Each structure stands twice: as C-alpha cells, then as structure tokens.
Amino acid sequence: MLSGNPIEIVKLRKEYGEFVAVNDLDLSVKKNSFTGFLGPNGAGKSTTLKILTHLINATSGEAYINGIDVTKDPKKALTNVGTVVETPEFYPYLTPKETLKYVGQIIGMSPESIMSETDRILEKVKMAEWADKRIGTFSKGMRQRIALGQALMNNPNVIILDEPNSGLDPRGQAEMREILKNLRNNSNNLTVIMSSHVLHEVSDLCDRIALINHGKLIVHDDISIIGKDDGTRRMIVKVEGIPDSGMIERILQLNNVVSAERFGNDIDVTIKGDDSIRVKFYNDLGALNIGVYGVNEDSALETTYLKLIKESR
Amino acid sequence: MYIELDDFRQSYVVAKNEIRKFLRGRRFIIYILLTVLAFSLLTSVSYFYEDRVLLMFGNVVSLYLFFMQILIIVAAILFASVVIVSEFEERTALVLFTRPIKKTSIFIGKMVGCIVLETVMIVVYYLGVAAAALFFDGHISEVLFVSLGVAFLFILATTGVAILISSIVKKASTSTLLTFAFLLFILSIVSMLFAVSGNDPWFMLDQAANSIGPTVTFEGETLILSEPAKAAGVMAIWGAVTTILAWFAFIKREF
C-alpha cells in the first residue's frame, strides 16, 4: 500500500553479479521535503538514484515517483521530475538557451512556455548573461548551473540530485548551494532528494535525512531529530609530534571521556556531556601539558552519522 | 510496451538535434571537403581524359558511381559510428536519458537523424552526377535513379552496422575504428574467404554494394546495374538485422 508520498521505494534491489548494491531498500520521501540522502562510498545512494532516474534497471522491487513505478513506466514516472545526476555534460555546440529549448521540446512544452521558462530559469541559475554563448566554453560550475536549470524546466514537483556539487571548486559549491537554498525557500510544491557527502551542506539545505549503508536504510527522519545533540561529541585533538600510548592513556583518564585512540598523527577523542562538561574537558586537556595545539570538533550531525555508520557495519 | 504519437514527436526532436549536432561539427566539414574533392577530381579526369574513361568504365557516370560506396561508408564512419557511444562517453546521456522519453524514441531519433543527413548529402552528390551526365552524355540514364535507390539501402545497412558497433563499445574512437575496419576490409576479407572456398558471397554487404555502380560493359554506352533487386534485398536484410540488434543493445545498456 503506497503512502501517497511523491517518492516511494519498495523492496528495491540491484545486484551486480554477487555484489548487492541496493539491498531490498524501502524509503518513502515526504511531500515538500528537502531530503538529504546520505551514506558512505558504495552505500548504494547513486545506484538508487540512477534507478529512480531510469539510468539503470533494478534487479527487483519498485520505485514510484508520483505514484507511477519508474521500473515499469519510466516515461510517465519521470514526467514531472527534474534531475541532476552527478556532473552531466551538455552538447558543446548548443547554447544554454538552445539546451533548455531542447529539453522543453522533449518534455512537450509549448514554444511560448519554453521561451518564458527559459528566461526565468536562466535568471534563477544566474546564467542569463551567458544565454547565447556555446556551452563548450563554460567552466564546470557554469555547466552545473545549466544542469540545475534544465532540471527546473516545466516546474517539476520532484527534483532528484545526485551529488550536485561533486567536482566543483569552493566558489562553484557556494553558488550552487545558494541557488538550491533559494529554490527551497521559494517553492511551495517541491520535493527534493539530494545525495551528498558534504554534511554541512546537507544540514544547511535539508530538513530530512535518509541514511543508507550496504544498500539498506539505516535511519530516515527529520534532521532536527537525527542531528539532535545527545551529548556525545567526537573531536580530533592535534598534538605536537606523534601521539604515544602514554598521552592517550592520560586523556582516557579525564572525566567524561568515552574513548580515545590514535588517528594518524592526531588523537580521536569522544566525550559525553553538555557544554559545561566540554569546557571542563578543554581546561583539563590543556592542563595535561601534552603539546595540544588544536582541536577539531565534529558537528552533532557528523557525530551521529559516524556513529550510525559504525553501528551498521 | 505501448506506442504513443508523442513517442514519434520526441524522436523527431532528437533527430533534429542530431542533424544540428552534425551540421555544427567538424566531421561534417571534413565530409563535405572530401566529397567536393572527390567530385572535382572525377570531373577533371572526365573532362581531360574522357576517351580513356569511356574505355575503362564504358560511361562517364560509371566513374562517378564507382566511388559511391566509399562515400557512403565514410559517412557511416563519420556520423553513425559515434551517435550512441558519445552519449555515454561524453555523459550527455545523464540529461537526455533521465527525461520522460522512451529509449526507443531516442534510438529512432538518432538513427533517423543520421540517415536523413547521409541521404541528403548523397542525393546532392547524385544531383552533381546527373549534371555531369547531362554535360558529358547529353542525357540522364534511368539507371542513375535505380543506383540512387540501391545507394539509399546501402546507407540504411551501413548505418545499421555503425550504430550496432556504437551501441556496444565504450569509446567513440573505438567505435569509429571498428566501423572503419568492418566496412572497409573485414567484410571484403570474409567475402574473399567465401569466394576462394568456392562459395558465392552474394549475401555479403560489400558484394551487394557493387550494384550501386554500373557494371562495365563494352557494348556501347549502355549502363547496367548488376542484379540491383537482389543487392537491395541483401542490403535491406543487413539494415534490418543490424538495426534490431543495435536497438536491443541500446535499450539494455545502462549508464
């Protein structure tokens, strides 16, 4: 029984010989949500999204978009869907305007609406001034903005993004994030699922998170619940020289330290406690005189993510 | 599987884009230059050495059509051999294939785009040959029209072969090289093997292609095509079989 959500994945499975990339995955993406689709490399995120966008075929199971099974009728299922899978390329001999027109014609839009939509979208993805230049000369960031633009043609109610920022430089990533943020803030009837490795980007953009590993769903909930601070915090303590077992032993003896282990030339420490406990930990750490010159603290989402992935191994 | 009118409309959009792609590409310019060069050289030879051409080919038109199959093969190598594989290699499939369009519509559009472009170029060449026939012979033989018909079927067959290779291999350069090798010498070698083993290789595509150009006769200026109906049948079968195999390989292919 389907829930009526715009994306419904039921017992989806993809096998490559012996290897199971997606393992009877069940996932229902809430209407009007911006869902971050997370998981380590090889977890099955891209495979799932490629099945949803009909780039690959499922071994078994169902994947519904707007109530239509994409494995059975991909044309109908993808009718109201925009996609950016990885970093797509465009025909270099076309201009952004011609590219959007081509996509509009494929979708079946009228010439009038293609014209008005093209101008609106190029404005939205900040490519209006490049509208009539051939794409072959564009940077990766510009091409990715065109990719997002073509996904927006005809106002889709579902957008599927597979690592839309991958391969972009920091400026390109920031521009892309800004456009996605505007999209989220200014759309009423839009459901987005976006896979990404960048957790701060996900926490910045998404209101829900679905985490998968080994092709199976680990958790799927509001980001406010998943990223809720349970008091556990992972941090990387940077020390002068190479940390020895004596140093690690002394850190472990500090109050509220859950674990401490060598992490390359640093020490990976997990503590449990509220903000005042963390203040005390920093003071105690300084008092140890072991040559600490810096501490990188993971965000609550990062800590939860790593914990869940570790548990699911 | 069901077919809607919209599927054909989408094929038309894809075909139009394919033609635009070729018209704006370097391969098209290369092909035009090659064709113009070939036509100019043949016209020069016909003009300056007409007597010897008549002695060797029986007719000036025969000289022009003698190289027709090469021109068609070159068109298949330059255009059809990259039409599918480039979508995967250049990652443009990530845009086109994720749209609400059947893979069959994409396949038909791409195939039709190639065939239309190749046919238009070959028709233009035949118009040139017709003009040459008027200039040198004072009339246009109906054999030229039959030859054009057989040439069209050869376009279908070579496009089918090229698209089949393009649907299977991973790189455009490999596809171009394999199409070149298959159409220009593998077919001929296989035909030769049949011939030396005492079997008539009439069913081979390269043998059928010989019917595009008139057979040399020494009985005046009569143009004769060698069994054009049989050649057309062979080409049609090659075209149909390779196209079906290419379509199957394409719809099964994953990104």
mmCIF file of C-alpha atoms in Angstrom, chain B residues 36 79 81 109 133 183 205 210 228 238 240 251:
data_model
loop_
_atom_site.group_PDB
_atom_site.id
_atom_site.type_symbol
_atom_site.label_atom_id
_atom_site.label_comp_id
_atom_site.label_asym_id
_atom_site.label_seq_id
_atom_site.Cartn_x
_atom_site.Cartn_y
_atom_site.Cartn_z
ATOM 1 C CA VAL B 36 33.849 18.100 -53.076
ATOM 2 C CA PHE B 79 28.378 10.161 -38.329
ATOM 3 C CA SER B 81 29.601 5.325 -35.611
ATOM 4 C CA GLY B 109 15.626 9.794 -33.428
ATOM 5 C CA ALA B 133 25.811 13.123 -67.156
ATOM 6 C CA LEU B 183 33.035 -1.892 -43.525
ATOM 7 C CA LEU B 205 27.198 -6.418 -47.809
ATOM 8 C CA ASN B 210 28.971 -3.380 -56.031
ATOM 9 C CA PRO B 228 20.000 -4.429 -58.245
ATOM 10 C CA TRP B 238 21.603 -6.283 -43.323
ATOM 11 C CA ALA B 240 17.043 -4.592 -40.567
ATOM 12 C CA ILE B 251 17.857 -0.373 -24.567
#
